[in-house]
Tab-separated table of C-alpha atoms in Angstrom:
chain	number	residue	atom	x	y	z
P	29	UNK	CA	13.372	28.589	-25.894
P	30	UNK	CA	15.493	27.638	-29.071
P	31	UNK	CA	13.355	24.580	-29.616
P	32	UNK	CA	10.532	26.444	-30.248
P	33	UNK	CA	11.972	27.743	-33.541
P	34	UNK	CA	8.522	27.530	-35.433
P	35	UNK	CA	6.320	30.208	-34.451
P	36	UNK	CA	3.489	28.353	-35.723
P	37	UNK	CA	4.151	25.693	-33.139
P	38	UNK	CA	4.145	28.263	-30.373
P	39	UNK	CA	0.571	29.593	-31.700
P	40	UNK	CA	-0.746	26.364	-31.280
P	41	UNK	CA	0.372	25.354	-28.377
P	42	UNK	CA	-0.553	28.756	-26.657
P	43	UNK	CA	-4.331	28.150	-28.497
P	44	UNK	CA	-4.314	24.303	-27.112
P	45	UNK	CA	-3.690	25.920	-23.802
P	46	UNK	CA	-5.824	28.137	-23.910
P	47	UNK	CA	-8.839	25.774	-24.828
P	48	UNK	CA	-7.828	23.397	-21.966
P	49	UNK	CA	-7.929	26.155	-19.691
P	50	UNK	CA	-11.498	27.299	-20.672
P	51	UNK	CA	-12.566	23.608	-20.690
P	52	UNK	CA	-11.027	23.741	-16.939
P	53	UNK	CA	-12.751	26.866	-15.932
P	54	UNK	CA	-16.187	26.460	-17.544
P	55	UNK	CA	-16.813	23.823	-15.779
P	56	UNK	CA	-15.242	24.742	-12.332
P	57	UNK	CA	-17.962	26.344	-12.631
P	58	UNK	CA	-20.667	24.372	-13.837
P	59	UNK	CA	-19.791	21.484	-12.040
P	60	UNK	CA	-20.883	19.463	-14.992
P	61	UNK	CA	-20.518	16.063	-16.101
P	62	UNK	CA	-18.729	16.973	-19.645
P	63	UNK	CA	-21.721	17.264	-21.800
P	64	UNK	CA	-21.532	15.369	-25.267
P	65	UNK	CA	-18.141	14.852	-25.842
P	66	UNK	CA	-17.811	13.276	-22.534
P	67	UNK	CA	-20.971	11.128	-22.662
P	68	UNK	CA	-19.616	10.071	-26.286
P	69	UNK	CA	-16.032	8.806	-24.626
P	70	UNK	CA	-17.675	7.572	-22.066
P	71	UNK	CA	-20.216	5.291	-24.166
P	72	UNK	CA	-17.396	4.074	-26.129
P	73	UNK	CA	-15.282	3.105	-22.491
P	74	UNK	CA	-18.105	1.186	-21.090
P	75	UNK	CA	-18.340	-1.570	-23.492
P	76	UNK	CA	-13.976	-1.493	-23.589
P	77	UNK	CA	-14.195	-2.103	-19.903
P	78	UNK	CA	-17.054	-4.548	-19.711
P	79	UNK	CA	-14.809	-6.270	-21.714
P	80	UNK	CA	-11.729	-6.574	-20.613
P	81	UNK	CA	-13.668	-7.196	-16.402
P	82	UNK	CA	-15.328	-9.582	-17.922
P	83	UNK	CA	-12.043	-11.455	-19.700
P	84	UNK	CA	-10.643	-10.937	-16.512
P	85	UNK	CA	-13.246	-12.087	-14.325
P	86	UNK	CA	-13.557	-15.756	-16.122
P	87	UNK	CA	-9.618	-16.256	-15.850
P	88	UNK	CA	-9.810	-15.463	-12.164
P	89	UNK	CA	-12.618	-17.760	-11.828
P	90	UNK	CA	-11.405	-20.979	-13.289
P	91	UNK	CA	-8.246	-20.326	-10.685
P	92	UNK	CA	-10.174	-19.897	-8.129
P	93	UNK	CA	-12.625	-23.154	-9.208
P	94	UNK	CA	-9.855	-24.825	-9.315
P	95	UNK	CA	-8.306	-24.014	-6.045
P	96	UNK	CA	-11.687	-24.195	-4.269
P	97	UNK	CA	-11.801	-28.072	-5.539
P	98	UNK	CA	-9.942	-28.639	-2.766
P	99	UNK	CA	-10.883	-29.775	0.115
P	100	UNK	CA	-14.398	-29.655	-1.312
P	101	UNK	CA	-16.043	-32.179	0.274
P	102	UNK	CA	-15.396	-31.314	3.961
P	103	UNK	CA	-16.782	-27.776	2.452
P	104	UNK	CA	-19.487	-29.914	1.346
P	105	UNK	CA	-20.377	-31.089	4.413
P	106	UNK	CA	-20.123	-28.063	6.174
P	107	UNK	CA	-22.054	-25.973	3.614
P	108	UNK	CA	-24.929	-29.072	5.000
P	109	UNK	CA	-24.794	-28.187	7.926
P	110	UNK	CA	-24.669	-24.504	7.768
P	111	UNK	CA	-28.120	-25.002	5.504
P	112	UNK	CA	-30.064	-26.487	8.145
P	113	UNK	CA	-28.874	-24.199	10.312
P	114	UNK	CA	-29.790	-21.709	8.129
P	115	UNK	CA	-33.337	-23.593	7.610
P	116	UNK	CA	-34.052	-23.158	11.424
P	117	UNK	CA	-33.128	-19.679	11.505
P	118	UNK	CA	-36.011	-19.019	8.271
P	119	UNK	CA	-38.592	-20.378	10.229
P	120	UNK	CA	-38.185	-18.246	13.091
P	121	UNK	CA	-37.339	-15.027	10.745
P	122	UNK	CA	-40.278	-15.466	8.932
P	123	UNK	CA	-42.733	-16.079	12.259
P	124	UNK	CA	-40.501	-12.578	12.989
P	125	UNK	CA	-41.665	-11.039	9.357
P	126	UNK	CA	-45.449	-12.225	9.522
P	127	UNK	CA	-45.663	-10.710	13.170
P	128	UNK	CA	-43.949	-7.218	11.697
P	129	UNK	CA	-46.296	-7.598	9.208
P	130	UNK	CA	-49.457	-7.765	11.206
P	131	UNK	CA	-47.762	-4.780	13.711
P	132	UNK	CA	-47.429	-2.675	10.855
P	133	UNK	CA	-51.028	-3.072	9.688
P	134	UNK	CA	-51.963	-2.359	13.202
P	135	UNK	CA	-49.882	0.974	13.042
P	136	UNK	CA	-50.988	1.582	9.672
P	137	UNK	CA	-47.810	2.256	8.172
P	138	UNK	CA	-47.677	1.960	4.415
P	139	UNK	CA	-45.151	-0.444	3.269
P	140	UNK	CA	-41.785	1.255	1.606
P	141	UNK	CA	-42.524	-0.256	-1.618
P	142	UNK	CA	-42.532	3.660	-3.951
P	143	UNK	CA	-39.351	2.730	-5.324
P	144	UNK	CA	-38.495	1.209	-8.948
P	145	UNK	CA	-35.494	-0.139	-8.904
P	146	UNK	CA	-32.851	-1.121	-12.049
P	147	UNK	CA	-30.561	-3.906	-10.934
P	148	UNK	CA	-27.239	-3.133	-12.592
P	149	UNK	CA	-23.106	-4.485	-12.553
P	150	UNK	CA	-20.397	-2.794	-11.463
P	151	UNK	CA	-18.542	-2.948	-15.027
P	152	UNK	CA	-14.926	-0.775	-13.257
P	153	UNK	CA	-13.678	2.001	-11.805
P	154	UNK	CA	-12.446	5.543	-12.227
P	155	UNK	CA	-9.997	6.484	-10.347
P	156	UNK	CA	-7.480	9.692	-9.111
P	157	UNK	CA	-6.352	10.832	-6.048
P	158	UNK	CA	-9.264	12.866	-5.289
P	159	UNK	CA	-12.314	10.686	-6.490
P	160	UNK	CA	-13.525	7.518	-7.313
P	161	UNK	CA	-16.156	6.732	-9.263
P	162	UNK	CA	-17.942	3.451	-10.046
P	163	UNK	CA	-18.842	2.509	-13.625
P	164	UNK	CA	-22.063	0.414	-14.065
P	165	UNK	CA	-23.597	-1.027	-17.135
P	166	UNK	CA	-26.984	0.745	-17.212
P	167	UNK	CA	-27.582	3.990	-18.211
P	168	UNK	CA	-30.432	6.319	-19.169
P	169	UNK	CA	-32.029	4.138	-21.568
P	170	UNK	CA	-32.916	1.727	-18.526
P	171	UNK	CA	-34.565	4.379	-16.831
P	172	UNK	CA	-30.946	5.494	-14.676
P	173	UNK	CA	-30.636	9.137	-14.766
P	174	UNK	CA	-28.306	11.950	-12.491
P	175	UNK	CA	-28.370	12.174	-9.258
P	176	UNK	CA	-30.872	8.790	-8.688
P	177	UNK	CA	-29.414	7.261	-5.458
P	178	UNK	CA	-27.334	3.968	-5.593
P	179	UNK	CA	-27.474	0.803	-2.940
P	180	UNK	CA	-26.236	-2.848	-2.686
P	181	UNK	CA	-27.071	-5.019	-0.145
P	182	UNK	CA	-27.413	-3.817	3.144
P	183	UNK	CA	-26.760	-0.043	2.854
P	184	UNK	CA	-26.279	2.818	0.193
P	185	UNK	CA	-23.213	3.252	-2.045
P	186	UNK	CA	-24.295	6.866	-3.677
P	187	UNK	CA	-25.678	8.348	-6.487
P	188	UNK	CA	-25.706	8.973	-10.435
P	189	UNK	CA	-23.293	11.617	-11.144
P	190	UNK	CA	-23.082	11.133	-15.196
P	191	UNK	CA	-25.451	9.103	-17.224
P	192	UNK	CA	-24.801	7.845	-20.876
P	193	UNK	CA	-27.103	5.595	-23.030
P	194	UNK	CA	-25.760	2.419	-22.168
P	195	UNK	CA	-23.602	3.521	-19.118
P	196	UNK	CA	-23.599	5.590	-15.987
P	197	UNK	CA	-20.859	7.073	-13.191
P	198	UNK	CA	-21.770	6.817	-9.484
P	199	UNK	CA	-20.656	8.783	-7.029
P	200	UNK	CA	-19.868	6.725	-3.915
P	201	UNK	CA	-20.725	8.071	-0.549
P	202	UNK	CA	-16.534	7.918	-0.122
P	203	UNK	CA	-15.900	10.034	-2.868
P	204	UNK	CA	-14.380	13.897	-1.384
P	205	UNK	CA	-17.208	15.327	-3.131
P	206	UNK	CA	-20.113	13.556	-1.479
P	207	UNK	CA	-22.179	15.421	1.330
P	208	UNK	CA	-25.442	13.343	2.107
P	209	UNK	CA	-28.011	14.069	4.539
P	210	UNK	CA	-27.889	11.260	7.829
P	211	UNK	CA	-29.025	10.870	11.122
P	212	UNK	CA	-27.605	8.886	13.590
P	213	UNK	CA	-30.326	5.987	13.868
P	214	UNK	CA	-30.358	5.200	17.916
P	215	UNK	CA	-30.718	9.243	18.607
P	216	UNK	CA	-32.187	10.914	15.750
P	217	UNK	CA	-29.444	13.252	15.477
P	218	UNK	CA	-28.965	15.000	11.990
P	219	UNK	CA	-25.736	15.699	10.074
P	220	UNK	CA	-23.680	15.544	6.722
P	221	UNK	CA	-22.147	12.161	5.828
P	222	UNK	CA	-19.112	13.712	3.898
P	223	UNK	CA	-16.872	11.419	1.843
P	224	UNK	CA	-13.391	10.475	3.016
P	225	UNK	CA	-11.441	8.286	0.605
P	226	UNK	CA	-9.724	5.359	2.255
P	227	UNK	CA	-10.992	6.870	5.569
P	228	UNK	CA	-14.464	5.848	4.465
P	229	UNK	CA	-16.481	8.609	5.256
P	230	UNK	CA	-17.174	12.101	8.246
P	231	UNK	CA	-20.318	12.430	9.801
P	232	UNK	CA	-20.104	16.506	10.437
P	233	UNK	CA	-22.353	18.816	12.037
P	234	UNK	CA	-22.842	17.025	15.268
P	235	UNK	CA	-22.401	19.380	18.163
P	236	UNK	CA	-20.575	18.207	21.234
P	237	UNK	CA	-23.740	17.994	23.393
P	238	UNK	CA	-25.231	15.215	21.831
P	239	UNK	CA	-24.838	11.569	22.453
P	240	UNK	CA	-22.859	9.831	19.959
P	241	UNK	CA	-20.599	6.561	20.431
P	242	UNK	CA	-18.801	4.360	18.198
P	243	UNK	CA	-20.723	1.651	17.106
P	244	UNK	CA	-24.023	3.736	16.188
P	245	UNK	CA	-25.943	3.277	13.535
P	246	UNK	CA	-25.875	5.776	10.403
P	247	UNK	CA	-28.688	6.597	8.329
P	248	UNK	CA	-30.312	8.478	5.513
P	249	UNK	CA	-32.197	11.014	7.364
P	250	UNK	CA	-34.180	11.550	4.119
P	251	UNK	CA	-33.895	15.494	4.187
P	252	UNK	CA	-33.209	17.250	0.678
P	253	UNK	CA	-34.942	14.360	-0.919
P	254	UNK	CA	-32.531	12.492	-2.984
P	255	UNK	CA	-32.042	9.396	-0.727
P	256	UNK	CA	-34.914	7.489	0.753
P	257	UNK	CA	-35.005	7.618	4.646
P	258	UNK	CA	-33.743	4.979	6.659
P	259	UNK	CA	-30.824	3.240	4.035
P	260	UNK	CA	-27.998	1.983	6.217
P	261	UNK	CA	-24.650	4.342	5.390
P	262	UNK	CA	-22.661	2.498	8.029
P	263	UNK	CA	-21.144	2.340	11.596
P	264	UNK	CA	-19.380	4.964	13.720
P	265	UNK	CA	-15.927	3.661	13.901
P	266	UNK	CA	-14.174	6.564	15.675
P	267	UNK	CA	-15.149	9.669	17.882
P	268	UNK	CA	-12.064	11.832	17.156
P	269	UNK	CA	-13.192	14.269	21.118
P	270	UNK	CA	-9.626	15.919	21.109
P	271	UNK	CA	-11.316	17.900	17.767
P	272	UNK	CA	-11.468	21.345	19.042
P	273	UNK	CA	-14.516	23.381	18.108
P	274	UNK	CA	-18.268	22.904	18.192
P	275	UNK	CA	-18.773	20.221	16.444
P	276	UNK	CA	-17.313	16.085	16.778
P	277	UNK	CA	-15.236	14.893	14.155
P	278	UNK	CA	-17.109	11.406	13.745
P	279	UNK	CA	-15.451	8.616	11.596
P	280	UNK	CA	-18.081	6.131	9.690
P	281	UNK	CA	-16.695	2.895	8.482
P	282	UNK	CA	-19.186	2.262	5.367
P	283	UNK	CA	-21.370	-1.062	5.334
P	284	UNK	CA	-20.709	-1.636	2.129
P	285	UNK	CA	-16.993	-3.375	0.515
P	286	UNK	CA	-16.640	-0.580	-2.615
P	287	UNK	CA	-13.572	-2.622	-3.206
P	288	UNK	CA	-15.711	-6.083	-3.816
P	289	UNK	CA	-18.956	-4.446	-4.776
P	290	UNK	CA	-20.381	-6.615	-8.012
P	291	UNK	CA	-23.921	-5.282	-8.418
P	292	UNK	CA	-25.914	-2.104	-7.370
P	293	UNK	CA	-29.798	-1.293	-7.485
P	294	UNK	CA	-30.251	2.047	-8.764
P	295	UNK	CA	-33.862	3.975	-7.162
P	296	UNK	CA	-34.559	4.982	-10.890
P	297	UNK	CA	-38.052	6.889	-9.593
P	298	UNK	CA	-39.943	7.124	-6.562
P	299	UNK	CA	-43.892	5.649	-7.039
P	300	UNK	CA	-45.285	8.688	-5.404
P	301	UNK	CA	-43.223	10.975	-7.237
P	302	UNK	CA	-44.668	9.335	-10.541
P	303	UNK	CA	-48.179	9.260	-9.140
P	304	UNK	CA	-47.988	13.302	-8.547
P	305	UNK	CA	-46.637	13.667	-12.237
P	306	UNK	CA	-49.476	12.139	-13.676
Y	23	UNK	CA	-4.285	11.088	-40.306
Y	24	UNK	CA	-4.601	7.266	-39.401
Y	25	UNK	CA	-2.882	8.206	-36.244
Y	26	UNK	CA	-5.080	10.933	-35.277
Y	27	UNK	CA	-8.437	8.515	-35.925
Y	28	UNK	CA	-6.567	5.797	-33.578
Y	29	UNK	CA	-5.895	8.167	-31.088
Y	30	UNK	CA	-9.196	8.668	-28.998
Y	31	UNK	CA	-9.540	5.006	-29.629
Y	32	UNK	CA	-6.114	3.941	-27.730
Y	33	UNK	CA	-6.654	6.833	-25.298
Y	34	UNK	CA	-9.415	4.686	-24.153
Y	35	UNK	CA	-7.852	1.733	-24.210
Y	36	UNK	CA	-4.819	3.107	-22.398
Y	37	UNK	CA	-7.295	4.475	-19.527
Y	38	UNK	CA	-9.544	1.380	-19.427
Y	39	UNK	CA	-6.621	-0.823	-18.609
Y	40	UNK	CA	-4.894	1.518	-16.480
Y	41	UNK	CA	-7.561	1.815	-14.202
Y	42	UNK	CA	-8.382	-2.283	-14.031
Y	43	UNK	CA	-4.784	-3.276	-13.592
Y	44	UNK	CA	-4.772	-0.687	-10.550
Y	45	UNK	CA	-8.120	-1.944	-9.531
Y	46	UNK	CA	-6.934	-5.513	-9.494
Y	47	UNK	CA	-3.412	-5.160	-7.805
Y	48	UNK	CA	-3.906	-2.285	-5.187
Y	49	UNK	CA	-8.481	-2.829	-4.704
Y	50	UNK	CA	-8.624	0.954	-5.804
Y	51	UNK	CA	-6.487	1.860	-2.592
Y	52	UNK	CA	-4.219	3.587	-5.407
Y	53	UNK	CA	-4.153	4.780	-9.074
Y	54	UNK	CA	-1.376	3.800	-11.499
Y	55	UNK	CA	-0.985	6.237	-13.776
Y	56	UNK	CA	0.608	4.070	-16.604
Y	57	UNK	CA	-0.143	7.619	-19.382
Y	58	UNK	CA	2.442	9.257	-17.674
Y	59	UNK	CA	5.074	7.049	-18.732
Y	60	UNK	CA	3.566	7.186	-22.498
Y	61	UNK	CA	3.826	11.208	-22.149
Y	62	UNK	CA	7.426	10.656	-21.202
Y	63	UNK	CA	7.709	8.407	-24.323
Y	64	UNK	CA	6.084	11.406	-26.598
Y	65	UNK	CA	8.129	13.851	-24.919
Y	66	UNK	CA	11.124	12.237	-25.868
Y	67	UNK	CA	10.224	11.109	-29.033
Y	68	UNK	CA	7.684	12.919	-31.293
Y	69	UNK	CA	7.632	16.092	-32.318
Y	70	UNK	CA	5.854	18.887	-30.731
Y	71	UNK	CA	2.453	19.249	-32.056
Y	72	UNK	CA	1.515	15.336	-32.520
Y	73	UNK	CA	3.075	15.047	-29.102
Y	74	UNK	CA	0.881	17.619	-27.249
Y	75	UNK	CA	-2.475	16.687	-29.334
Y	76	UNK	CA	-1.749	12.796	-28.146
Y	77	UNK	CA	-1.245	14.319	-24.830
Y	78	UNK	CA	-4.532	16.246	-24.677
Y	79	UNK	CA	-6.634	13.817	-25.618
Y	80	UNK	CA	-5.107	11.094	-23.207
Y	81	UNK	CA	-5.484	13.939	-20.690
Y	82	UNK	CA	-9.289	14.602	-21.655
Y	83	UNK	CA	-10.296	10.985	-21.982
Y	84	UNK	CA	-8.962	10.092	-18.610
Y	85	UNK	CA	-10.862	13.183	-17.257
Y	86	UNK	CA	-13.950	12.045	-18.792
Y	87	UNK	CA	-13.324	8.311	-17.517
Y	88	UNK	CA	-11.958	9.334	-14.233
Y	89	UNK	CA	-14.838	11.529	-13.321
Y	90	UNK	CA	-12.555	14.039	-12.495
Y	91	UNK	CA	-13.090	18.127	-13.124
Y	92	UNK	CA	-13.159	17.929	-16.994
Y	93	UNK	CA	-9.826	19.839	-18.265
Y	94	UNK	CA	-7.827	19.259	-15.105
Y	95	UNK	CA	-5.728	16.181	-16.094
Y	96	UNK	CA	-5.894	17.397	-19.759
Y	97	UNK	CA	-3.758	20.384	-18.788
Y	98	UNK	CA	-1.634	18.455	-16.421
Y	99	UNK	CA	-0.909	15.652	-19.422
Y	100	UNK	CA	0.257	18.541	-21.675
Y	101	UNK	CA	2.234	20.368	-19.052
Y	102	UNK	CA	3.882	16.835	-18.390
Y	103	UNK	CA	3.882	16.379	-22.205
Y	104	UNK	CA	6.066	19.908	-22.720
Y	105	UNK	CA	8.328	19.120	-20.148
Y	106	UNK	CA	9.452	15.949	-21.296
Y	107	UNK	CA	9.956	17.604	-24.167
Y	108	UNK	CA	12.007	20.707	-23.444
Y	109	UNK	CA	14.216	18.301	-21.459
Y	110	UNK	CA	14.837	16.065	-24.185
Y	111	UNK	CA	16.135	18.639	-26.058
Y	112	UNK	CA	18.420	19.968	-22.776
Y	113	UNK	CA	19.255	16.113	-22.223
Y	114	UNK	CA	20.734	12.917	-23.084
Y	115	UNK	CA	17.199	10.929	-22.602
Y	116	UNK	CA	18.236	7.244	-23.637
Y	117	UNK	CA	19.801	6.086	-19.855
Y	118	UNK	CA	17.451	3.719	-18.512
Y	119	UNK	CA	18.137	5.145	-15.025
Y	120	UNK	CA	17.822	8.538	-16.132
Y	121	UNK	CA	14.278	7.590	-17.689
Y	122	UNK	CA	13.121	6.014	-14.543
Y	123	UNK	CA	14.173	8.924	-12.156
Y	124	UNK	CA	12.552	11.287	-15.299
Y	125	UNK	CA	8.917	9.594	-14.855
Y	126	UNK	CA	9.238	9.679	-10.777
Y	127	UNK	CA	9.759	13.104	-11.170
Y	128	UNK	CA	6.930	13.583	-13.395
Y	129	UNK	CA	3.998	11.469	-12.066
Y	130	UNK	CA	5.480	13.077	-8.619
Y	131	UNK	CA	4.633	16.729	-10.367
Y	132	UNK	CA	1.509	15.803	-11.634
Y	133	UNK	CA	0.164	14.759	-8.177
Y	134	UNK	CA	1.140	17.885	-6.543
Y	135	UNK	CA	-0.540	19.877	-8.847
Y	136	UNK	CA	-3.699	18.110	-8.480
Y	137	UNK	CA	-3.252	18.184	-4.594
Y	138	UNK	CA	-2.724	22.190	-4.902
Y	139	UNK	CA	-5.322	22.259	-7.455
Y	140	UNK	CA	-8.011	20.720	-5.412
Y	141	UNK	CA	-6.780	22.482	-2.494
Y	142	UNK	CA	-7.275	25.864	-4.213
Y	143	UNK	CA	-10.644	25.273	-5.737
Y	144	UNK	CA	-12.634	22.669	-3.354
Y	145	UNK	CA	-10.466	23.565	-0.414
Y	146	UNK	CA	-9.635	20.010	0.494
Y	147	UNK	CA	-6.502	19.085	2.738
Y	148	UNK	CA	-5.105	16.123	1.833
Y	149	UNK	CA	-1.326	16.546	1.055
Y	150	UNK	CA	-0.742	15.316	5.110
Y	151	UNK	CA	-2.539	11.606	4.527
Y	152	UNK	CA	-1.528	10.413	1.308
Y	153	UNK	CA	2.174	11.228	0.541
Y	154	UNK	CA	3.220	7.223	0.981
Y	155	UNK	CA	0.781	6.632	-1.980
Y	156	UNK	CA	2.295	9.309	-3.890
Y	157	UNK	CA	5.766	8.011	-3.446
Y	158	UNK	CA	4.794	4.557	-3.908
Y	159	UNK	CA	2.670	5.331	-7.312
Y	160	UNK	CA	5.944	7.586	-8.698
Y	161	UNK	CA	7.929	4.658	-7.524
Y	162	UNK	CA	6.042	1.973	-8.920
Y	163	UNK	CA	5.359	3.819	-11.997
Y	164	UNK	CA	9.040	5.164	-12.893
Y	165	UNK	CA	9.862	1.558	-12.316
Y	166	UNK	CA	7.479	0.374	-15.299
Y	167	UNK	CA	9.017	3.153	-17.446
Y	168	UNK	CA	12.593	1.636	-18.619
Y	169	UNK	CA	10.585	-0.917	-19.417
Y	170	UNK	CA	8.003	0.714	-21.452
Y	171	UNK	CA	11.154	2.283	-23.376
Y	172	UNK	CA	12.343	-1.231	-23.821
Y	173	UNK	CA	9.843	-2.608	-25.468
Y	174	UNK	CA	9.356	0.089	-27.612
Y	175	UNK	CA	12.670	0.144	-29.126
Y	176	UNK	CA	12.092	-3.481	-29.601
Y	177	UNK	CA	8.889	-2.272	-31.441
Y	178	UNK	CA	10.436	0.089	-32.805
Y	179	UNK	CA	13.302	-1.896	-34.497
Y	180	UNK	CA	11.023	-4.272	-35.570
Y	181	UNK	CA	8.723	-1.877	-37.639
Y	182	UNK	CA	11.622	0.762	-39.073
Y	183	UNK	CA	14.771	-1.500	-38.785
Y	184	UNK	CA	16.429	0.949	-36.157
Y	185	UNK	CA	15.510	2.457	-32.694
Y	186	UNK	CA	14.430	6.712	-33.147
Y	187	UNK	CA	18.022	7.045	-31.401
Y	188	UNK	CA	20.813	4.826	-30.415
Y	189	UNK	CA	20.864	1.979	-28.352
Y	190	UNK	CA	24.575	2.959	-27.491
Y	191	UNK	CA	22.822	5.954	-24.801
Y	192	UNK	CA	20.597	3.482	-23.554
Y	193	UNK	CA	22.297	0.894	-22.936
Y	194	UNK	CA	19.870	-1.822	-24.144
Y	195	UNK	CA	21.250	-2.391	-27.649
């Protein structure tokens, strides 16, 4: 190695090594979010990429305003008609609601209200080849802490896996390292929802004697107690039966878009929970 | 010193907008590991010690953004870091072509040893579904790098009058 001539230069490299190494193993096996250090880099990246989405985000609009100008007024129109379609449709949703309503009284079922939720945005998003993390712009100082779950819309996206001040990391339910406790709605049957990457996520566990097809429902099952019961995960997309061994190798295509997803509501505490600390 | 205070700071930035021009072009269907092509750069160009710190902290704050096992792409930016190195002192590093095929080779590495790493420790299989984004990422990437090089001997003219080596090798001057 003649280009190592310095000796001192080998010393340090061997100690930088070395460090990175420990760094590596400690928390192998940990399994920790970085501690300080990280927390402190990753309070300083938050506002650096609210920034810069943001910047982006008002270019791309005033394109797309412009484009969308045309043709606007037969989208005008339509958009008219869609709303008193869409006016119709209330009416007989909420005669729908009123009657659940009045059923659930009747069963005396108490309404899934125990959750306090922090509405937050999607401010980017880390990725490598193994995971892929969401950034959002709230972190523990609006209540969002580790391992709180994470949902938009119609169905779950995952949980907290590293809170800062400002700032927090979410785990989607695509990411490799996810496991999450389902059921598949229409049969009751329990499993692991494991992440999959651009497959979108495994339901495993399912032995070959129950009744699973593609288009079922997926859902929290509610076991471990870190997701609610009942959030929508998604829809069985794929039955792979050739899979040899006990179990189904089931496909889920997630409900939600992670590529378009804008804003999440993180469950920052459960009402009950709080009601039992007090 | 000045350097050293910037670093973390352009680490950041580096990793930030990285990880939105990926997010914008490919929808996060792949990464675009721009750092590589800096740790290229370093290896070619600064000396050992501020060339491996610069790599370790890139390395550690795209860990820490990335969400990924904290240390893991911090070793694999230094490893990438030392090898650009010891090969610019084996090599003639200023051919554009040479550069390019130099960065595939290394953003190819650094994959594989995350693949094996992963597979090692958390036992995941994924080397059979995503060797076309691999490619396509080392392509894309060693693309961007004779570029990179470009501009910085541009910069680089600009700020000290001549490039760190001559233009003759490179075939840009």
């Amino acid at each position: 190695m003649f280009f190592f001539r310095n000796y001192k230069t080998i010393v340090f490299i061997v100690i930088l090594l070395a460090v990175i190494v420990t760094v590596l193993s400690c928390n192998l096996k940990q399994k920790s979010s970085g501690g300080l250090v990280s927390r402190v880099v990753f309070e300083i990246a938050a506002p650096v990429q609210n920034f810069l989405n943001s910047s982006f985000k008002n270019v791309s609009d005033a394109w797309y305003r412009y484009l969308f100008l045309v043709g606007i007024e037969e989208e005008n129109r339509n958009l008219k008609k869609a709303i008193d379609h869409m006016k119709s449709q209330l009416t007989v949703y909420q005669e729908g609601y009123l009657e659940a309503q009045r059923l659930r009284n009747l069963l005396d079922l108490k309404e899934n209200k125990d959750f306090d939720f922090v509405i937050a945005r999607v401010i980017g998003r880390g990725q490598t080849a193994f995971s892929q993390t969401i950034l959002i712009n709230k972190g523990t100082a609006d209540g969002v802490h580790d391992g709180v779950p994470v949902t938009a819309g119609p169905g779950l996206v995952g949980r907290i896996m590293g809170a800062s001040w400002h700032s927090a990391k979410v785990l989607p339910l695509i990411d490799e390292n996810s496991n999450i406790d389902a059921c598949v709605q229409r049969t009751r049957t329990q499993g692991i929802i494991r992440g999959a990457g651009s497959l979108g996520c495994i339901l495993k566990y399912i032995a070959k004697t129950q009744d699973v097809r593609e288009g079922d429902v997926i859902i929290t099952s509610g076991m471990g107690g870190v997701f609610p019961k009942g959030i929508m995960i998604g829809r069985v997309s794929r039955i792979d039966r050739l899979e040899s061994g006990l179990f189904w190798k089931i496909y889920v295509a997630p409900v939600i878009d992670f590529s378009r997803l804008e804003e999440v509501s993180v469950l920052t505490s459960a009402g009950g929970e709080d009601e039992d600390e007090k | 010193m000045i350097y050293y205070l910037l670093l973390p700071f352009l680490a950041i930035l580096l990793i930030v907008l990285q990880n939105m021009v990926a997010d914008i072009i490919f929808s996060g269907a792949m990464v675009l590991e721009l750092s590589i092509i800096v740790l290229v750069y370093a290896g070619f160009r600064l000396d050992l010690i501020k060339g491996s710190i610069s790599a370790f902290v890139l390395g550690f704050v795209f860990d820490c953004i990335s969400g990924s096992v904290l240390g893991l792409f911090a070793l694999t930016h230094v490893l990438v870091f030392l090898f650009s190195f010891f090969v610019s002192a084996m090599l003639m590093t200023e051919k554009m072509f040479l550069i390019a095929l130099f960065t595939f080779f290394c953003v190819t590495m650094e994959e594989f040893i995350v693949v094996i790493f992963y597979k090692l420790f958390y036992g995941f299989d994924m080397l059979p579904n995503i060797p076309a984004a691999f490619w396509l990422q080392a392509f894309i990437v060693g693309s961007l790098a004779p570029v990179f090089f470009y501009l910085m001997r541009k910069v680089e003219v600009f700020f000290y009058d001549k490039p760190a080596q001559s233009a003759k090798w490179a075939g840009t001057g």
